[in-house]
């Protein structure tokens, strides 16, 4: 694969439970190329979140090696893994956790505060990210004035405002109705094409799967199937 950005080599993850251990991931091998729009798919409990958390350097493998942008996750110091996440990896979760007392603008701006960016430049970047998701007119609203779909779109803007190389989205449509699910998938596909961001989803939602170019099937912590999807070209 040319230009791989994520490389998972013989990764096993075990969690201590009671007096024993539970194997959540078992000998996973997987490469993701730069600019892919791919998903980890499989039933609840199959290990999707565990693998996303390792790739996002929120957790590390028990055995094997997970490399993200050429860096081995288990060898990073606390500070280095925080830096990798802050600069290069965006996260979107099922529950988007916007800060209720701040405006939409401020919620997105927080993602940039840790970086040393002048206020005028910050404002430009935040408004651009809100335009990406079609919410520029909502900038001064508080999160409780938003619908669920709009809230998740703010979460996408918050994750994308840093222009991360990798966007990890854990069941991003789980709380959305069909119309909003399609809307946010179209938004993310557009960002994938325009910014060349690598997207990795975890999902068991058929609507999400229909947009993905690659379905990586997990079953009981094992990689069961790795499927490239051919989409029909529609040019009308
Ligand atoms: P999915 O995201 O596909 O639903 P998860 O990765 O969350 O699956 O979990 C995979 C399995 O690992 C599940 O059986 C879950 O109960 C178990 N698991 C996940 N995290 C922990 C943990 N911290 N301690 C013990 N077991 C865990
Ligand atoms: Mg999960």
mmCIF file of C-alpha atoms in Angstrom, residues 5-132:
data_model
loop_
_atom_site.group_PDB
_atom_site.id
_atom_site.type_symbol
_atom_site.label_atom_id
_atom_site.label_comp_id
_atom_site.label_asym_id
_atom_site.label_seq_id
_atom_site.Cartn_x
_atom_site.Cartn_y
_atom_site.Cartn_z
ATOM 1 C CA UNK A 5 -0.920 6.320 7.626
ATOM 2 C CA UNK A 6 -2.071 3.601 10.061
ATOM 3 C CA UNK A 7 -0.384 0.236 10.452
ATOM 4 C CA UNK A 8 -1.642 -2.403 12.885
ATOM 5 C CA UNK A 9 0.673 -5.382 13.251
ATOM 6 C CA UNK A 10 -0.339 -8.481 15.217
ATOM 7 C CA UNK A 11 -2.238 -6.374 17.735
ATOM 8 C CA UNK A 12 -3.877 -8.149 20.652
ATOM 9 C CA UNK A 13 -5.675 -6.350 23.443
ATOM 10 C CA UNK A 14 -6.620 -8.031 26.718
ATOM 11 C CA UNK A 15 -8.488 -6.398 29.568
ATOM 12 C CA UNK A 16 -8.262 -7.652 33.146
ATOM 13 C CA UNK A 17 -11.657 -8.876 34.346
ATOM 14 C CA UNK A 18 -12.103 -10.394 37.792
ATOM 15 C CA UNK A 19 -9.264 -12.832 38.302
ATOM 16 C CA UNK A 20 -8.748 -13.371 34.593
ATOM 17 C CA UNK A 21 -8.550 -11.557 31.291
ATOM 18 C CA UNK A 22 -10.835 -10.834 28.406
ATOM 19 C CA UNK A 23 -9.390 -10.766 24.882
ATOM 20 C CA UNK A 24 -11.068 -7.842 23.094
ATOM 21 C CA UNK A 25 -8.754 -7.894 20.037
ATOM 22 C CA UNK A 26 -6.958 -10.935 18.766
ATOM 23 C CA UNK A 27 -3.947 -10.709 16.418
ATOM 24 C CA UNK A 28 -5.213 -7.885 14.191
ATOM 25 C CA UNK A 29 -3.255 -6.944 11.061
ATOM 26 C CA UNK A 30 -4.444 -3.918 9.141
ATOM 27 C CA UNK A 31 -3.079 -1.057 7.060
ATOM 28 C CA UNK A 32 -4.936 2.137 6.234
ATOM 29 C CA UNK A 33 -3.705 4.414 3.450
ATOM 30 C CA UNK A 34 -3.694 8.194 3.525
ATOM 31 C CA UNK A 35 -7.041 9.614 2.344
ATOM 32 C CA UNK A 36 -9.104 6.445 2.841
ATOM 33 C CA UNK A 37 -12.789 6.580 3.861
ATOM 34 C CA UNK A 38 -13.048 3.298 5.734
ATOM 35 C CA UNK A 39 -14.986 1.728 8.567
ATOM 36 C CA UNK A 40 -14.637 -0.888 11.269
ATOM 37 C CA UNK A 41 -17.923 -2.738 11.128
ATOM 38 C CA UNK A 42 -19.350 -5.524 13.252
ATOM 39 C CA UNK A 43 -21.835 -6.163 16.010
ATOM 40 C CA UNK A 44 -21.698 -4.568 19.431
ATOM 41 C CA UNK A 45 -18.834 -6.039 21.449
ATOM 42 C CA UNK A 46 -16.750 -7.024 18.411
ATOM 43 C CA UNK A 47 -13.857 -4.708 19.370
ATOM 44 C CA UNK A 48 -14.445 -1.630 17.178
ATOM 45 C CA UNK A 49 -14.070 0.993 19.906
ATOM 46 C CA UNK A 50 -11.095 -0.823 21.435
ATOM 47 C CA UNK A 51 -9.272 -0.686 18.089
ATOM 48 C CA UNK A 52 -10.219 2.965 17.446
ATOM 49 C CA UNK A 53 -8.962 3.905 20.915
ATOM 50 C CA UNK A 54 -5.604 2.252 20.213
ATOM 51 C CA UNK A 55 -5.306 4.043 16.859
ATOM 52 C CA UNK A 56 -6.232 7.306 18.588
ATOM 53 C CA UNK A 57 -3.490 6.662 21.171
ATOM 54 C CA UNK A 58 -6.041 6.684 23.985
ATOM 55 C CA UNK A 59 -5.034 3.111 24.785
ATOM 56 C CA UNK A 60 -2.195 0.796 23.782
ATOM 57 C CA UNK A 61 -2.007 -2.817 22.652
ATOM 58 C CA UNK A 62 -1.170 -5.672 25.030
ATOM 59 C CA UNK A 63 0.844 -7.310 22.249
ATOM 60 C CA UNK A 64 1.875 -6.246 18.781
ATOM 61 C CA UNK A 65 2.482 -2.830 17.341
ATOM 62 C CA UNK A 66 0.160 -0.006 16.309
ATOM 63 C CA UNK A 67 1.816 2.699 14.220
ATOM 64 C CA UNK A 68 0.119 5.988 13.423
ATOM 65 C CA UNK A 69 1.903 8.402 11.101
ATOM 66 C CA UNK A 70 5.033 6.300 11.522
ATOM 67 C CA UNK A 71 5.009 6.444 15.320
ATOM 68 C CA UNK A 72 4.523 3.420 17.524
ATOM 69 C CA UNK A 73 1.681 4.128 19.963
ATOM 70 C CA UNK A 74 3.094 2.073 22.860
ATOM 71 C CA UNK A 75 6.443 3.855 22.674
ATOM 72 C CA UNK A 76 5.021 7.371 22.970
ATOM 73 C CA UNK A 77 5.344 9.221 26.265
ATOM 74 C CA UNK A 78 2.227 10.722 27.785
ATOM 75 C CA UNK A 79 3.189 14.097 26.349
ATOM 76 C CA UNK A 80 3.964 12.726 22.890
ATOM 77 C CA UNK A 81 0.655 10.910 22.623
ATOM 78 C CA UNK A 82 -1.199 14.059 23.749
ATOM 79 C CA UNK A 83 0.655 15.991 21.061
ATOM 80 C CA UNK A 84 -0.176 13.398 18.394
ATOM 81 C CA UNK A 85 -3.872 13.674 19.299
ATOM 82 C CA UNK A 86 -3.848 17.428 19.568
ATOM 83 C CA UNK A 87 -2.185 18.086 16.225
ATOM 84 C CA UNK A 88 -3.041 15.152 13.998
ATOM 85 C CA UNK A 89 -6.106 13.219 15.142
ATOM 86 C CA UNK A 90 -9.717 14.378 15.356
ATOM 87 C CA UNK A 91 -12.372 12.413 17.239
ATOM 88 C CA UNK A 92 -16.123 12.256 16.808
ATOM 89 C CA UNK A 93 -18.154 10.225 19.275
ATOM 90 C CA UNK A 94 -21.711 8.970 19.495
ATOM 91 C CA UNK A 95 -22.344 11.476 22.289
ATOM 92 C CA UNK A 96 -20.882 14.754 21.143
ATOM 93 C CA UNK A 97 -20.557 16.520 24.513
ATOM 94 C CA UNK A 98 -20.674 20.176 23.563
ATOM 95 C CA UNK A 99 -20.035 22.519 26.468
ATOM 96 C CA UNK A 100 -23.507 23.919 27.270
ATOM 97 C CA UNK A 101 -22.550 27.363 28.592
ATOM 98 C CA UNK A 102 -20.472 28.245 25.522
ATOM 99 C CA UNK A 103 -21.633 29.213 22.040
ATOM 100 C CA UNK A 104 -21.219 27.046 18.976
ATOM 101 C CA UNK A 105 -18.329 29.321 17.930
ATOM 102 C CA UNK A 106 -16.582 28.934 21.293
ATOM 103 C CA UNK A 107 -17.085 25.160 21.358
ATOM 104 C CA UNK A 108 -15.246 24.881 18.038
ATOM 105 C CA UNK A 109 -12.639 27.487 18.994
ATOM 106 C CA UNK A 110 -11.583 25.471 22.087
ATOM 107 C CA UNK A 111 -9.966 22.924 19.807
ATOM 108 C CA UNK A 112 -7.545 25.649 18.670
ATOM 109 C CA UNK A 113 -6.805 27.251 22.040
ATOM 110 C CA UNK A 114 -4.071 24.732 22.843
ATOM 111 C CA UNK A 115 -2.365 25.730 19.630
ATOM 112 C CA UNK A 116 -0.588 29.015 19.369
ATOM 113 C CA UNK A 117 -2.823 30.775 16.840
ATOM 114 C CA UNK A 118 -3.607 34.513 16.818
ATOM 115 C CA UNK A 119 -7.266 35.408 17.567
ATOM 116 C CA UNK A 120 -8.020 36.797 14.086
ATOM 117 C CA UNK A 121 -6.685 33.664 12.419
ATOM 118 C CA UNK A 122 -8.589 31.543 14.941
ATOM 119 C CA UNK A 123 -11.829 33.303 14.068
ATOM 120 C CA UNK A 124 -11.250 32.725 10.352
ATOM 121 C CA UNK A 125 -10.545 29.033 10.920
ATOM 122 C CA UNK A 126 -13.583 28.520 13.190
ATOM 123 C CA UNK A 127 -15.951 30.205 10.716
ATOM 124 C CA UNK A 128 -14.497 28.151 7.865
ATOM 125 C CA UNK A 129 -15.073 24.931 9.848
ATOM 126 C CA UNK A 130 -18.668 25.990 10.576
ATOM 127 C CA UNK A 131 -19.155 26.634 6.843
ATOM 128 C CA UNK A 132 -17.921 23.114 6.083
#
